[in-house]
CSV table of C-alpha atoms in Angstrom, one decimal:
chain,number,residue,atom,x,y,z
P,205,UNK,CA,135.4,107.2,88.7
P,206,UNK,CA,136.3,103.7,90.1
P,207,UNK,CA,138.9,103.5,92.1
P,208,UNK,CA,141.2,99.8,91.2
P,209,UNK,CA,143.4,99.1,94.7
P,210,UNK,CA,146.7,97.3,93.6
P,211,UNK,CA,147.7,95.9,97.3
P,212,UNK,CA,151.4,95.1,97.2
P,213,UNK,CA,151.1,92.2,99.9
P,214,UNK,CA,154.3,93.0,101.5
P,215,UNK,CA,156.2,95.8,103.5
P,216,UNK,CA,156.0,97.5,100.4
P,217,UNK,CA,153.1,100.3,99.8
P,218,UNK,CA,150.0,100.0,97.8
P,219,UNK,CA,148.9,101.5,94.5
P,220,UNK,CA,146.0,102.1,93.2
P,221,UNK,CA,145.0,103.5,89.8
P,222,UNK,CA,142.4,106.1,89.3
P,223,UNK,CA,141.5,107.7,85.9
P,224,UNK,CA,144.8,107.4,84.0
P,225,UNK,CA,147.0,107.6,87.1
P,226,UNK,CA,149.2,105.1,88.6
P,227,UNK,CA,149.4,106.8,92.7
P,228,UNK,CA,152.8,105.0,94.1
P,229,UNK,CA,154.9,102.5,92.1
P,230,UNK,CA,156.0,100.1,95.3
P,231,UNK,CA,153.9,97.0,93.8
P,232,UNK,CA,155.5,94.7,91.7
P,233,UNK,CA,155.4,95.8,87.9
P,234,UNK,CA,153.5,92.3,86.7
P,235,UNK,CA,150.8,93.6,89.3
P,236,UNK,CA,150.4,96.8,87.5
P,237,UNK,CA,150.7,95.3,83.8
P,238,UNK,CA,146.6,94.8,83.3
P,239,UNK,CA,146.0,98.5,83.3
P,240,UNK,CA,149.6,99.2,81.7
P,241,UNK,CA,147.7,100.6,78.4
P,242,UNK,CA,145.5,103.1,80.6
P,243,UNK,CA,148.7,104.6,82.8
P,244,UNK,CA,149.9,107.9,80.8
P,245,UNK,CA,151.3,109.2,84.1
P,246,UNK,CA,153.1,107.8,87.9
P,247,UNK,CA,152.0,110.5,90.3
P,248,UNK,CA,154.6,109.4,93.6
P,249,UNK,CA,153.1,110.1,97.1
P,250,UNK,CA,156.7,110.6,98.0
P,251,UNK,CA,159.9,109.3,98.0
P,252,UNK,CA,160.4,107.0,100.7
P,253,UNK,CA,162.0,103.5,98.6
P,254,UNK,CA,158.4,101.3,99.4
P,255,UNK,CA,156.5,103.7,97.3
P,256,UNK,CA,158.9,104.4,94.4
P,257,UNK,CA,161.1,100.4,94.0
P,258,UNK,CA,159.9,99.5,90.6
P,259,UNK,CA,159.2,103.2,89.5
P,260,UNK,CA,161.5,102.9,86.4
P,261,UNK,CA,160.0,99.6,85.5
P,262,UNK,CA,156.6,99.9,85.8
P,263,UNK,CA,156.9,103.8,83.5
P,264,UNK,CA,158.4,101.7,80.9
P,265,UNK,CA,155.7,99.3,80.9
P,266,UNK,CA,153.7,101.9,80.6
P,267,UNK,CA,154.4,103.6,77.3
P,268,UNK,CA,157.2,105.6,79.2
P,269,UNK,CA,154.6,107.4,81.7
P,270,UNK,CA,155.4,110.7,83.3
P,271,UNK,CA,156.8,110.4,86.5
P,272,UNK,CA,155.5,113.0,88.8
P,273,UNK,CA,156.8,113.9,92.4
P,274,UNK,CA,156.6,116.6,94.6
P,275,UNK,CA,159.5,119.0,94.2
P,276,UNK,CA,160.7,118.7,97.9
P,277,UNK,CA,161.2,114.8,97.6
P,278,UNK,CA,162.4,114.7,94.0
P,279,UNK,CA,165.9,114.3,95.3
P,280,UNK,CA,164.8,110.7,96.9
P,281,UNK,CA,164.5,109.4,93.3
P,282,UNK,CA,168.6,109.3,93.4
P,283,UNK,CA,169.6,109.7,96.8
P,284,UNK,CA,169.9,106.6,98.8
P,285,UNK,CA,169.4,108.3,102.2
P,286,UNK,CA,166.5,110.3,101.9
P,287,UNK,CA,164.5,107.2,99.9
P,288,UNK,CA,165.4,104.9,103.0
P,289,UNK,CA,166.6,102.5,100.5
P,290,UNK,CA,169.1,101.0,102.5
P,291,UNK,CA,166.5,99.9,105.2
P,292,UNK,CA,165.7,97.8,101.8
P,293,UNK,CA,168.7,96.7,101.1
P,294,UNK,CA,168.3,98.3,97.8
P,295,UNK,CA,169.3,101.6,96.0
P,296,UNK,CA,167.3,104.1,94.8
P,297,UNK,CA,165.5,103.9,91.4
P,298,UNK,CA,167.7,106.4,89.8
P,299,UNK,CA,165.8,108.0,87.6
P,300,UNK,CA,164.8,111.8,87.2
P,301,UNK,CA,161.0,112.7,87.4
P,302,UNK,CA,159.4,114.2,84.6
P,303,UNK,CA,157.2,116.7,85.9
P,304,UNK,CA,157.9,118.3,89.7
P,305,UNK,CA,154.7,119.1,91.7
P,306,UNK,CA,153.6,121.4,94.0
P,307,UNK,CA,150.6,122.3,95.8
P,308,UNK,CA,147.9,123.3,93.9
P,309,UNK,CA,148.6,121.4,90.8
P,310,UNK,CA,146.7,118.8,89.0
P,311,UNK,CA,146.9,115.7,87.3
P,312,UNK,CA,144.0,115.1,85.2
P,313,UNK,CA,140.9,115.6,88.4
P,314,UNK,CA,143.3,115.3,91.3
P,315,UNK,CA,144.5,118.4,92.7
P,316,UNK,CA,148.2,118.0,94.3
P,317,UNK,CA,147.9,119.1,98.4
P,318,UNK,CA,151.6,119.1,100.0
P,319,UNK,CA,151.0,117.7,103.4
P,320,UNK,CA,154.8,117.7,104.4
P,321,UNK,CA,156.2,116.0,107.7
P,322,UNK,CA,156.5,112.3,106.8
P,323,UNK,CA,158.5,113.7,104.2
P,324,UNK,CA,159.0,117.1,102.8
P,325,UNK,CA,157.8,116.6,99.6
P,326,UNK,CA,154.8,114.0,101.2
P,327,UNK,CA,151.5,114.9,99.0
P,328,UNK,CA,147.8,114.0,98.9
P,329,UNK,CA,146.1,113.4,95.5
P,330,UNK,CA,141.9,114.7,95.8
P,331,UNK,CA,139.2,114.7,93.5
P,332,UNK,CA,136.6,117.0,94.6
P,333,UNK,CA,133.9,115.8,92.6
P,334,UNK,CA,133.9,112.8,94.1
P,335,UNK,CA,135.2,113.4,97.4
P,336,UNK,CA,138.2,110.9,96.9
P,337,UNK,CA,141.5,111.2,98.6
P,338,UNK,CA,144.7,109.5,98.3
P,339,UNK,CA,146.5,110.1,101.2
P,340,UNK,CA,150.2,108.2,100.8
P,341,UNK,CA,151.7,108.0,104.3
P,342,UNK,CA,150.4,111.3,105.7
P,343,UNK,CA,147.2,109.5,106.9
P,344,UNK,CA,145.9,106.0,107.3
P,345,UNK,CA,142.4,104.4,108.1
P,346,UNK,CA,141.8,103.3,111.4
P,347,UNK,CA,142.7,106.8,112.8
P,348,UNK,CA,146.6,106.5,112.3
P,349,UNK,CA,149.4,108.8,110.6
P,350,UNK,CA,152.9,108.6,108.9
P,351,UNK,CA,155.8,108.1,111.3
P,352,UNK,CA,157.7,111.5,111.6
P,353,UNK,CA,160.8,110.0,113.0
P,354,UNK,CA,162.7,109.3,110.0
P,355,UNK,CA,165.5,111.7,108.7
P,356,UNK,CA,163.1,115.0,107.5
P,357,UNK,CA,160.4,114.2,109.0
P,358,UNK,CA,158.6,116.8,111.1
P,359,UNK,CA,155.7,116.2,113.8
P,360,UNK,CA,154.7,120.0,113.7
P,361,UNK,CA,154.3,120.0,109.9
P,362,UNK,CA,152.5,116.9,110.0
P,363,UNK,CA,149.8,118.1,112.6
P,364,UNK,CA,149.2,121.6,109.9
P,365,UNK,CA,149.3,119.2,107.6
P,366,UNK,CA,146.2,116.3,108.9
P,367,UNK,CA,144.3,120.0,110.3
P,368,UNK,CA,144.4,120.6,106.5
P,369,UNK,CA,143.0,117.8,105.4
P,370,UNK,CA,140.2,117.6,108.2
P,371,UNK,CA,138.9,120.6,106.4
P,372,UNK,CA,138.5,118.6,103.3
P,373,UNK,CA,134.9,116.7,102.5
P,374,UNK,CA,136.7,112.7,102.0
P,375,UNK,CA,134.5,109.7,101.4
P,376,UNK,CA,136.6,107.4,99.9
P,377,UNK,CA,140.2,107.2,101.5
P,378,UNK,CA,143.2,105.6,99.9
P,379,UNK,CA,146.0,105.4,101.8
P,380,UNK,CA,149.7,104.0,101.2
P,381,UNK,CA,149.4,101.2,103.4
P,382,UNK,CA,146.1,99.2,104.8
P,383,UNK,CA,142.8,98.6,103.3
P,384,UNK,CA,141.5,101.7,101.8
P,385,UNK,CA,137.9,102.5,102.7
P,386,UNK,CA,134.8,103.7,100.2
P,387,UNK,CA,132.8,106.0,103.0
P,388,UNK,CA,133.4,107.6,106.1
P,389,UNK,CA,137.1,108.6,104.9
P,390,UNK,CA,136.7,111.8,106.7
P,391,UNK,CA,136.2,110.5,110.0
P,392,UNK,CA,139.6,108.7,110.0
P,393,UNK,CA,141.3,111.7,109.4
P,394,UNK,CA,139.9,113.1,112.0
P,395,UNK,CA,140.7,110.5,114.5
P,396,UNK,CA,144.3,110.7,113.0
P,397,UNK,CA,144.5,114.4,114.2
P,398,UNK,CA,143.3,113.1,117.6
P,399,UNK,CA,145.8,110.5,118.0
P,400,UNK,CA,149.1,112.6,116.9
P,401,UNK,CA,147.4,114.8,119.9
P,402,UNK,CA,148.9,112.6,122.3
P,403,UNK,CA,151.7,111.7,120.5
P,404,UNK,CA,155.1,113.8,120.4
């Protein structure tokens, strides 16, 4: 399945639709109108306010999609603090999700992995099949990870979490901010898991 990048262009995270899933709602909603009429749900990496602004917006353009969230980082949808919002100078969407994720689930081919320590509630979306990832902010390519110094975040969950993901076979990796890649994705995780090494 194709994989269609929707870079936001800003400080603000990507998104990037996959099957009928919109991963991360940060971009603006005119960006994410072409494939409005394929989206049936939002599946939120987590709830820091870059990946979730226009959530609201963009699930009504979208024939009222399900918004989906881990159950650790639901509370960011309405809480001001643990979205980061104010570091926007915004407030948080305000909205409640409609389904609450944990690991193991799925939405449509991707399985749900909770890789907590950006966030509690931080996920990975992976399709098996075709060895895609999308990794939110727990990893990026290039060999780098989340930051683990906001409120919640945890350096020892993050490291359990990147070992899990080492164990995973990832081609293509999608991450919440930077250019995603189409091969090799597995070899940036890995040289994530040696960087936090020295890190801490």
């Amino acid at each position: 399945m194709h994989v269609r990048w929707i870079p936001s262009g800003t400080i603000y995270a990507n998104s990037f639709v996959y099957e009928n899933v919109l991963v991360d709602a940060g971009v603006l909603p005119m960006a994410v109108e072409p494939y409005a009429g394929e989206i049936t749900s939002i599946v939120l990496t987590h709830a820091h306010y870059d990946h979730i602004a226009y959530v609201k917006e963009i699930a009504r353009l979208c024939n009222d999609a399900a918004i989906c969230i881990h159950e650790a980082d639901a509370v960011g949808l309405v809480d001001d603090r643990r979205s980061l919002a104010m570091h926007f100078g915004a407030r948080s969407p305000g909205v409640a999700p409609d389904t609450l994720l944990a690991d193991g689930d799925r939405v449509g081919s991707l399985r749900v992995i909770h890789t907590p320590g950006h966030t509690p509630g931080g996920i990975c979306l992976y399709d098996e099949r075709a060895k895609v990832l999308f990794s939110g902010d727990t990893v990026f390519t290039g060999g780098s990870f989340g930051r683990y110094d906001f409120p919640d975040g945890d350096r020892t969950a993050l490291a359990a979490s990147i070992e899990r993901l080492v164990g995973l076979e990832v081609e293509g990796l999608y991450p919440g901010h930077g250019e995603p890649v189409e091969c090799g994705g597995g070899r940036h995780i890995a040289a994530a898991r040696e960087a936090l090494k020295y890190y801490g």
